[in-house]
Amino acid sequence: MKQAGIEIEKITVRYGNSVPVRALSLDVKPGEFVSLLGPSGCGKTTTLRSIAGFSDIAEGDIRIGGVSVRDVPANKRNIGMVYQDYALFPHMSVEKNIGFGLRMRNVSADEIRQRAFAAAEQLRLSGFLDRYPQQLSGGQQQRVALARALVVRPDVLLLDEPMAALDKQLRSDMQFELKDLQKSVGITTVFVTHDQEEALSLSDRIAVMHDGKILQIDKPDTLYQFPATRFVAEFVGTANLFKAKVSNVGGKSRIELDGLNVSIQLDRELKAGEVEVMLRPEQIEFGNEASVSLPVRVQSTVFVGVATRYQVTTASRQVVRVDVSGVQSVRPATGEQATISWRLSDMRIYRDGRLEP
């Protein structure tokens, strides 16, 4: 299957007075898996539909394989698309569902059968070709939808929350299957989701969207560790945010956490003024072994298997979340006084909602 990149250049989509996508630009490299991640109404599905040709763009351009498709109708774009509800035809067998797109392209019956069998084998559906969608599990239905999208040998694959209807365990299993399939086929893929864990586990890069715009696009680990804005920090993972003030003495900055009597000395100089300090729950530990420490009271604990999640409160009644994994030995009980600490290198500092360089 050939690889074709996608170039989105400053597209705007309007529905009457509504503007769900605003001057959005995005380049997806050939063979890359890019996720559009964001809350409901942020414009991610509209962006996907614009690539597919189902939503008209008022401004800008979209190129697939270097060729503009702005004026190309949806049925001529050679796009493979999988929807949230799979959109399988209940009166058709698995074999006929897989071959539907080929029939619309007037491919011969023998070739349709050959390619449908090959796609079914690739997606472990060979034993289900005579069944109907209602006789399949959710995961099997999803594989049928993927086979139908891939059998036409599309230039790109578009996925619109295809795992939203699956239960948690099946969804986790299908994430691995989908990633392996995409890499083995090598097809350029754009995936829409509001599930941060799903995006982090599947993507080569993630574009976080809000209000019709992309706030940040990066590799999953970079996005998580260095969120460019306060919104991204809170949307991708859990963020503990402390209000603070920066002051400067002798070319270095000192950060005072509001109402907590905590002073943090930096080895660099920042602009003086109000900021926010962000820490992930797993970056905080009990005890005072790290660079910065803070007294707290344990409010509640929840065991979630891979970690114990604590909610603790500071002297100013701010709630802080702490994730303790199996390697940490200090585990205070609910109601106890404790000390939390963290490393200076783990702190991210935001001014006016944007990450300080």
XYZ file of C-alpha atoms in Angstrom:
357
model
C 0.000 0.000 0.000
C 1.470 3.329 -1.027
C 2.181 6.042 1.503
C 0.847 9.554 0.962
C 1.336 12.493 3.270
C -1.399 14.966 4.193
C -0.840 18.717 4.138
C -3.511 20.923 5.702
C -2.879 24.584 5.038
C -4.787 27.188 7.055
C -8.233 25.668 6.579
C -11.349 27.307 7.987
C -14.726 25.579 8.147
C -17.958 27.527 8.625
C -21.480 26.323 9.339
C -23.560 29.506 9.234
C -22.324 31.617 12.152
C -20.395 28.710 13.634
C -16.670 28.355 12.888
C -15.605 24.917 14.232
C -12.157 25.056 12.566
C -10.098 28.261 12.297
C -7.019 28.689 10.054
C -5.770 25.228 11.021
C -2.532 23.860 9.558
C -1.163 20.335 9.969
C 1.341 18.157 8.112
C 1.086 14.369 8.433
C 4.115 12.530 7.077
C 3.729 9.483 4.815
C 3.131 6.401 6.986
C 2.666 8.453 10.169
C -0.041 7.885 12.782
C -1.310 11.264 14.041
C -4.090 11.674 16.600
C -6.362 14.698 16.903
C -7.063 14.933 20.630
C -9.379 17.348 22.382
C -12.701 17.849 24.184
C -16.076 17.617 22.477
C -16.683 20.534 20.140
C -12.999 21.396 19.627
C -13.134 20.780 15.856
C -11.299 17.456 15.592
C -14.080 15.535 13.826
C -14.752 18.483 11.513
C -11.055 18.468 10.587
C -11.247 14.738 9.838
C -14.386 15.207 7.756
C -12.657 17.992 5.825
C -9.847 15.609 4.860
C -12.440 13.055 3.787
C -14.395 15.627 1.763
C -17.565 15.508 3.872
C -17.112 19.055 5.231
C -16.424 21.891 2.800
C -13.600 24.269 3.672
C -14.247 28.003 3.302
C -10.560 28.921 3.204
C -7.219 27.149 2.846
C -6.258 23.916 1.122
C -5.790 20.190 1.745
C -3.242 18.160 -0.202
C -2.920 14.368 -0.202
C 0.262 13.031 -1.735
C 1.114 16.580 -2.756
C -2.083 17.007 -4.798
C -4.845 19.431 -3.766
C -8.185 17.744 -3.029
C -10.104 20.907 -2.178
C -12.305 20.575 -5.253
C -12.302 16.754 -5.330
C -15.591 15.155 -4.152
C -15.448 12.701 -1.242
C -16.035 9.617 -3.418
C -13.019 10.492 -5.592
C -10.451 11.072 -2.815
C -9.457 7.416 -2.270
C -9.897 7.695 1.499
C -10.457 4.792 3.883
C -12.664 5.788 6.825
C -13.831 3.967 9.948
C -16.642 5.535 11.975
C -17.497 5.367 15.660
C -20.496 3.109 15.003
C -18.620 1.167 12.247
C -21.550 1.802 9.804
C -21.708 -1.862 8.764
C -24.641 -2.997 6.615
C -26.715 -5.381 8.790
C -28.252 -7.183 5.789
C -24.839 -7.982 4.269
C -22.437 -10.765 5.266
C -18.939 -9.945 6.485
C -17.580 -10.775 3.032
C -20.009 -8.428 1.299
C -19.406 -5.670 3.859
C -15.657 -5.895 3.256
C -16.106 -5.839 -0.514
C -18.672 -3.034 -0.641
C -16.227 -0.262 -1.572
C -14.755 -2.394 -4.342
C -18.204 -2.996 -5.835
C -18.772 0.765 -5.863
C -15.533 1.032 -7.840
C -16.777 -1.551 -10.381
C -14.045 -4.042 -9.541
C -14.677 -7.518 -10.988
C -16.385 -10.111 -8.792
C -13.368 -12.429 -8.812
C -10.997 -9.665 -7.700
C -13.446 -8.494 -5.011
C -13.605 -12.000 -3.582
C -9.821 -12.399 -3.712
C -9.112 -9.068 -2.036
C -11.880 -9.526 0.560
C -10.424 -12.905 1.541
C -6.934 -11.408 1.800
C -8.184 -8.530 3.966
C -10.147 -10.944 6.166
C -7.064 -13.092 6.682
C -4.958 -10.064 7.592
C -7.505 -9.017 10.223
C -8.194 -12.531 11.549
C -11.710 -12.685 10.095
C -11.340 -15.677 7.769
C -13.754 -17.803 9.799
C -16.455 -15.124 9.881
C -16.988 -14.266 6.202
C -20.479 -15.824 6.081
C -21.683 -14.196 9.306
C -23.644 -10.976 9.662
C -22.633 -7.965 11.803
C -25.179 -8.743 14.529
C -23.504 -12.152 14.981
C -20.129 -10.569 15.782
C -18.570 -9.098 18.904
C -17.686 -5.415 19.078
C -14.029 -6.123 18.372
C -14.889 -8.299 15.375
C -17.194 -5.608 13.989
C -14.385 -3.097 14.297
C -12.037 -5.374 12.371
C -14.654 -5.744 9.627
C -14.878 -1.944 9.367
C -11.082 -1.720 9.172
C -10.948 -4.431 6.508
C -13.584 -2.622 4.454
C -11.583 0.620 4.705
C -8.245 -0.994 3.794
C -9.384 -3.351 1.023
C -9.813 -0.440 -1.417
C -6.097 0.388 -0.965
C -6.677 3.988 0.125
C -4.049 6.699 0.148
C -4.828 7.521 3.795
C -6.872 6.015 6.625
C -9.174 8.179 8.768
C -10.472 6.861 12.104
C -13.303 8.666 13.924
C -13.280 7.340 17.526
C -13.602 3.731 16.286
C -13.136 2.210 19.757
C -15.587 4.401 21.671
C -18.238 1.661 21.845
C -15.891 -1.047 23.199
C -15.497 -2.003 26.844
C -12.251 -1.071 28.606
C -10.437 -4.417 28.283
C -11.389 -4.937 24.636
C -10.506 -1.344 23.883
C -7.042 -1.871 25.364
C -6.541 -5.062 23.330
C -7.704 -3.382 20.129
C -5.276 -0.494 20.640
C -2.369 -2.920 20.288
C -3.973 -4.599 17.280
C -4.645 -1.298 15.554
C -1.120 -0.017 16.116
C 0.434 -3.252 14.829
C -1.863 -3.248 11.793
C -1.123 0.376 10.913
C 2.627 -0.185 11.110
C 2.506 -3.417 9.099
C 0.386 -1.837 6.363
C 2.354 1.418 6.525
C -0.644 3.596 5.749
C -0.814 7.271 6.723
C -3.435 7.514 9.484
C -5.337 10.337 11.199
C -7.180 9.266 14.333
C -9.770 11.295 16.243
C -10.239 10.698 19.963
C -11.033 12.481 23.215
C -9.299 9.713 25.189
C -5.805 10.865 26.195
C -4.589 7.370 27.113
C -5.644 6.075 23.710
C -3.842 8.899 21.914
C -0.669 8.482 23.996
C -0.469 4.732 23.366
C -1.204 4.765 19.614
C 0.294 7.887 18.106
C 3.557 8.865 16.490
C 2.457 12.447 17.179
C -0.559 14.029 18.881
C -2.222 17.308 17.953
C -4.134 18.757 20.920
C -7.047 20.885 19.722
C -9.166 23.541 21.404
C -11.659 25.999 19.944
C -10.939 24.968 16.357
C -7.163 25.346 16.636
C -4.140 23.144 17.316
C -2.467 24.228 20.559
C 0.440 21.790 20.370
C 1.583 18.901 18.184
C 4.370 16.675 19.466
C 5.471 13.140 20.187
C 3.462 11.618 23.062
C 6.279 11.754 25.630
C 7.190 15.351 24.763
C 3.553 16.414 24.898
C 3.110 14.833 28.336
C 6.380 16.029 29.839
C 6.484 19.514 28.298
C 2.911 20.693 27.669
C 3.097 24.047 25.897
C 0.037 25.535 27.593
C -1.889 25.199 30.825
C -4.822 23.743 28.838
C -2.642 20.998 27.348
C -1.137 20.250 30.774
C -4.590 19.723 32.281
C -6.093 17.880 29.307
C -3.239 15.424 28.749
C -2.808 13.730 32.104
C -3.417 15.101 35.575
C -1.849 18.424 36.522
C -1.208 19.814 40.010
C -1.037 23.596 39.621
C 0.290 25.959 42.305
C -0.087 29.730 42.075
C 3.260 31.403 42.683
C 5.282 34.609 42.384
C 8.714 35.103 40.836
C 11.257 37.544 42.259
C 14.851 38.089 41.137
C 18.042 38.577 43.121
C 21.580 38.546 41.726
C 20.627 37.227 38.304
C 18.680 34.254 39.675
C 14.987 33.752 40.345
C 13.152 32.716 43.464
C 9.620 31.270 43.328
C 7.293 31.612 46.296
C 4.261 29.307 46.332
C 1.216 31.366 47.342
C 0.178 30.864 50.964
C 2.449 27.865 51.514
C 5.654 29.386 52.903
C 7.674 27.511 50.288
C 10.570 29.253 48.558
C 12.230 27.658 45.511
C 15.595 28.900 44.274
C 16.240 28.527 40.535
C 19.615 28.621 38.799
C 18.237 30.852 36.045
C 16.454 34.172 35.816
C 12.785 34.521 34.893
C 10.681 37.609 34.447
C 9.296 38.732 37.817
C 5.564 38.375 38.407
C 2.766 35.857 38.849
C 3.164 32.323 37.471
C 1.838 28.804 38.007
C 3.951 25.762 38.857
C 2.797 22.414 37.402
C 3.675 18.926 38.635
C 2.366 15.506 37.606
C 1.075 13.274 40.460
C 3.780 10.636 39.831
C 6.499 13.293 40.135
C 5.570 13.905 43.787
C 6.624 11.536 46.547
C 6.145 11.245 50.283
C 9.146 12.193 52.404
C 11.592 15.066 52.036
C 14.314 13.401 49.961
C 13.803 15.594 46.875
C 14.679 19.262 46.263
C 11.416 20.886 47.429
C 9.252 19.738 50.336
C 5.821 20.727 51.619
C 3.800 19.637 54.703
C 0.341 18.190 53.947
C -2.493 16.183 55.463
C -3.716 13.000 53.731
C -7.352 13.445 52.749
C -8.098 10.169 50.926
C -6.475 7.186 49.193
C -7.603 4.986 46.296
C -5.859 1.813 45.138
C -5.885 1.493 41.322
C -3.609 -1.513 40.789
C -0.479 0.077 39.337
C -0.434 2.781 42.013
C -2.114 4.184 45.083
C -3.646 7.591 44.404
C -3.625 10.070 47.246
C -5.424 13.349 47.687
C -3.607 15.529 50.191
C -4.302 19.080 51.343
C -1.863 21.882 52.022
C -2.030 24.466 54.805
C -3.920 26.743 52.410
C -6.429 23.922 51.730
C -5.209 23.300 48.187
C -5.805 19.733 47.054
C -2.749 17.963 45.601
C -2.833 14.576 43.878
C 0.015 12.122 44.479
C 0.511 8.748 42.743
C 2.620 6.275 44.716
C 3.924 3.256 42.816
C 5.228 -0.004 44.273
C 8.801 1.261 44.562
C 7.908 3.954 47.098
C 7.924 2.673 50.679
C 6.345 5.672 52.473
C 2.554 5.266 52.428
C 0.770 7.433 55.025
C -2.779 6.639 56.096
C -5.853 8.813 55.655
C -5.875 11.663 58.182
C -2.137 11.562 58.856
C 0.241 14.489 58.566
C 2.928 13.925 55.945
C 5.516 15.658 53.805
C 5.547 15.637 50.020
C 8.556 16.542 47.892
C 9.624 16.876 44.271
C 12.613 17.635 42.086
C 13.217 21.081 40.598
C 13.747 19.520 37.178
C 10.184 18.116 37.182
C 8.518 21.527 37.632
C 6.952 23.273 34.667
C 6.320 27.005 35.011
C 3.470 28.763 33.210
C 2.958 32.480 32.742
C -0.385 33.658 31.349
C -1.153 30.021 30.527
C 1.994 29.409 28.439
C 5.095 27.399 29.303
C 8.143 29.426 30.308
C 11.153 28.492 28.138
